[in-house]
Short mmCIF file of C-alpha atoms in Angstrom, two decimals:
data_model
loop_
_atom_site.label_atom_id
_atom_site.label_comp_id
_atom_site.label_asym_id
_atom_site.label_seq_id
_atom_site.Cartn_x
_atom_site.Cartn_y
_atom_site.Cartn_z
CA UNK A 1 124.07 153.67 104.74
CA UNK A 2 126.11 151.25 107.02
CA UNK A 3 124.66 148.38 108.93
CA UNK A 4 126.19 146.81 110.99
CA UNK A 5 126.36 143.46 113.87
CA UNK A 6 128.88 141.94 115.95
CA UNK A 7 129.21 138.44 115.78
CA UNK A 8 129.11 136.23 118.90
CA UNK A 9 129.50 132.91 119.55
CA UNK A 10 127.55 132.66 123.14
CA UNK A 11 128.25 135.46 125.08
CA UNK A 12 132.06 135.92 123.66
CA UNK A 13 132.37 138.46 120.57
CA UNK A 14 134.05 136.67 117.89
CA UNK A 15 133.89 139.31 114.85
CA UNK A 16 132.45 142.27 113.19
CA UNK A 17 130.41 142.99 109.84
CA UNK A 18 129.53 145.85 108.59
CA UNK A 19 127.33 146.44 104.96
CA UNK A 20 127.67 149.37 102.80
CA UNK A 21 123.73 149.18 101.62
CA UNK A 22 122.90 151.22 98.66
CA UNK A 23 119.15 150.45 98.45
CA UNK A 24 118.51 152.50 101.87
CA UNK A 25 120.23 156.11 100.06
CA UNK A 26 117.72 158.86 100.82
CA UNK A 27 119.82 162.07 100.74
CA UNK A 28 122.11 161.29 97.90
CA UNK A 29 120.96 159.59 94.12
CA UNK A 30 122.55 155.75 95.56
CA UNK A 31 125.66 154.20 93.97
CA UNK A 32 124.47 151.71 91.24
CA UNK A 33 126.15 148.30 89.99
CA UNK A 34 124.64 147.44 86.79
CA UNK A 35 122.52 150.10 87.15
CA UNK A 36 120.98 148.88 90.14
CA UNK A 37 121.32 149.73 93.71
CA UNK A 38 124.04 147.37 95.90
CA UNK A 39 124.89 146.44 99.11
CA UNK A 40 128.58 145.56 99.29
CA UNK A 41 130.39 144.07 102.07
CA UNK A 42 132.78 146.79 103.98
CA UNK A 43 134.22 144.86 106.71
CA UNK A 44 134.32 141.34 107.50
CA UNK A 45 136.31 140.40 110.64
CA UNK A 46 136.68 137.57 112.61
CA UNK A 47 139.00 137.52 115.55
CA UNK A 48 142.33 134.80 114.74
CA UNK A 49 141.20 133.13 117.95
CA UNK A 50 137.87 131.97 116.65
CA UNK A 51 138.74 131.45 112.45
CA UNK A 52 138.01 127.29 111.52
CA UNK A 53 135.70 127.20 113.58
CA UNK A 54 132.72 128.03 111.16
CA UNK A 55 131.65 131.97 113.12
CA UNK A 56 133.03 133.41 109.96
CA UNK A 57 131.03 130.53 107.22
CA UNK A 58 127.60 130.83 109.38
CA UNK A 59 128.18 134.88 109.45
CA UNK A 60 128.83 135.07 105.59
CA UNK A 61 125.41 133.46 104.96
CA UNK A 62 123.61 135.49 107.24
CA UNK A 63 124.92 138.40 105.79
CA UNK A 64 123.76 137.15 102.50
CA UNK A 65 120.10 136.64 103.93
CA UNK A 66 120.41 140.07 104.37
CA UNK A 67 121.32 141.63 101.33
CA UNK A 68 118.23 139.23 99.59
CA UNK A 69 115.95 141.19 101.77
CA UNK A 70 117.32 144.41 100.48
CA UNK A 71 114.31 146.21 98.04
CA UNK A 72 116.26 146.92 94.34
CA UNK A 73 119.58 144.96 95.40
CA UNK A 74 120.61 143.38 92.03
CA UNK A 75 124.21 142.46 93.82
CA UNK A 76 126.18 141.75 96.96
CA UNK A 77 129.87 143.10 96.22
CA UNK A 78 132.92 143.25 97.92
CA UNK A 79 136.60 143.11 97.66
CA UNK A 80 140.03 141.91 99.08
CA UNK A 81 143.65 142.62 98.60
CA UNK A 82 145.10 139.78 96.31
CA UNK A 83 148.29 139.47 98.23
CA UNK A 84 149.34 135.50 100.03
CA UNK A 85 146.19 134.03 102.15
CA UNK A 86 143.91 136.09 101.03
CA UNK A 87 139.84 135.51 101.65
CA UNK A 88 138.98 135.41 97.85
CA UNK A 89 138.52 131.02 98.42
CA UNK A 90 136.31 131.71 101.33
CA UNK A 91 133.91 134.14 99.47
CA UNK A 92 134.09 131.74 96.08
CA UNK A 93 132.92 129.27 98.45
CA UNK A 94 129.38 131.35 98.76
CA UNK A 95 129.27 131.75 94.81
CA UNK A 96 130.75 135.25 94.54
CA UNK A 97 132.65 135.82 91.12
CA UNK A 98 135.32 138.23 90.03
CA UNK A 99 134.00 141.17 87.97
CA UNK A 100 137.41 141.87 86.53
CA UNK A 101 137.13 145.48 87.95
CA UNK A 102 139.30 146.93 90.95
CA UNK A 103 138.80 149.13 93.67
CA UNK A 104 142.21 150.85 93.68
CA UNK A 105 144.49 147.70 94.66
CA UNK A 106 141.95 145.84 95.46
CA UNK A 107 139.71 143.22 93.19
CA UNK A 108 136.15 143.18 93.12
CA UNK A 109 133.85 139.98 93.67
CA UNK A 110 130.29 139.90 93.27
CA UNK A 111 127.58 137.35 94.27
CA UNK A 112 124.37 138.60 91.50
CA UNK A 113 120.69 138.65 93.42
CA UNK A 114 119.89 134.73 91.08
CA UNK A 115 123.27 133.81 93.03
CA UNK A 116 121.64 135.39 96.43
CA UNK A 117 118.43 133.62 95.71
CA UNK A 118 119.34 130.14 95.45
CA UNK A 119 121.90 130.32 97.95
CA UNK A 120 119.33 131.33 100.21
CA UNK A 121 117.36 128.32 99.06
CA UNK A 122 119.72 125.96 99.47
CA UNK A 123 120.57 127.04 102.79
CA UNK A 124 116.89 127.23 104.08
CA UNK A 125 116.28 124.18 103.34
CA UNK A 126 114.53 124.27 100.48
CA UNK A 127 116.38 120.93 98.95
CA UNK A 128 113.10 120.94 96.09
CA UNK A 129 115.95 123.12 93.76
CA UNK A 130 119.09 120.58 94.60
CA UNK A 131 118.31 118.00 91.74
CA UNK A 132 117.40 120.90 89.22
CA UNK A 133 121.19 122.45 90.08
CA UNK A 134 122.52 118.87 89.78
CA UNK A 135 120.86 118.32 86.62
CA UNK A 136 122.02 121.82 85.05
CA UNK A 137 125.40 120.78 86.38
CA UNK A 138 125.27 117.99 84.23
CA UNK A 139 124.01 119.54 81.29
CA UNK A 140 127.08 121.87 81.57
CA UNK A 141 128.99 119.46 81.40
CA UNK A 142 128.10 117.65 78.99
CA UNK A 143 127.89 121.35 76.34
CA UNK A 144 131.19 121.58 77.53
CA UNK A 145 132.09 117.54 76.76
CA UNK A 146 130.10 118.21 73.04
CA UNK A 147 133.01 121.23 72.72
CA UNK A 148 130.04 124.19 73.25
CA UNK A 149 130.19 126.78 75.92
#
């Protein structure tokens, strides 16, 4: 099923989204991901006019609020065509990952439903989970300092 929203800034139409949600499939047996239904981003537009200006950053994590919402969703996907300037920093920025797979010439990212979750969190203001991250940040790095992981 697609969903989809125009994004506005005011009364002025800055972009488009639109979701390619798995977890809403009633005629057809959905498309899984880890054997789990999906919702992957299908289009993510925001007119040149309005980019650095944070429409596309704010529209990116409501789109994520979404796909938490969505019942079975195990990931958010989506993908981009690695040529020059391409979006794959913006989307790292919101904690999506390569998967190593591609979708004809394009590569696949993924942002798992743990990644959703404390994104979500984070951005809610639930600040309660910031020193746990910080401390498993540190613990990271120190496996990594001890030459494990």
């Amino acid at each position: 099923e697609a969903w989809f929203r125009a994004v506005y800034a005011d009364e002025a139409a800055v972009g488009f989204v639109m979701l390619e949600d798995w977890t809403q499939a009633t005629d057809d047996a959905p498309q899984l991901y880890e054997g789990a239904p999906f919702v992957a981003l299908w289009r993510f537009m925001i007119d040149h006019r309005f980019q650095k200006f944070g429409f596309g950053a704010q529209a990116m994590r409501l789109l994520i609020s979404h796909a938490r919402t969505r019942p079975g969703a195990k990931n958010m996907l989506l993908s981009f065509v690695p040529k020059e300037n391409n979006p794959e920093g913006f989307y790292a920025r919101f904690g999506f990952t390569r998967t190593g797979a591609m979708d004809g010439d394009e590569v696949v990212m993924r942002l798992s439903n743990a990644k959703m979750l404390v994104e979500g969190m984070i951005r809610t203001g639930h600040n309660n989970i910031d020193p746990c991250l910080y401390q498993l940040e540190e613990a990271l790095a120190l496996i990594k300092k001890n030459g494990g992981g």
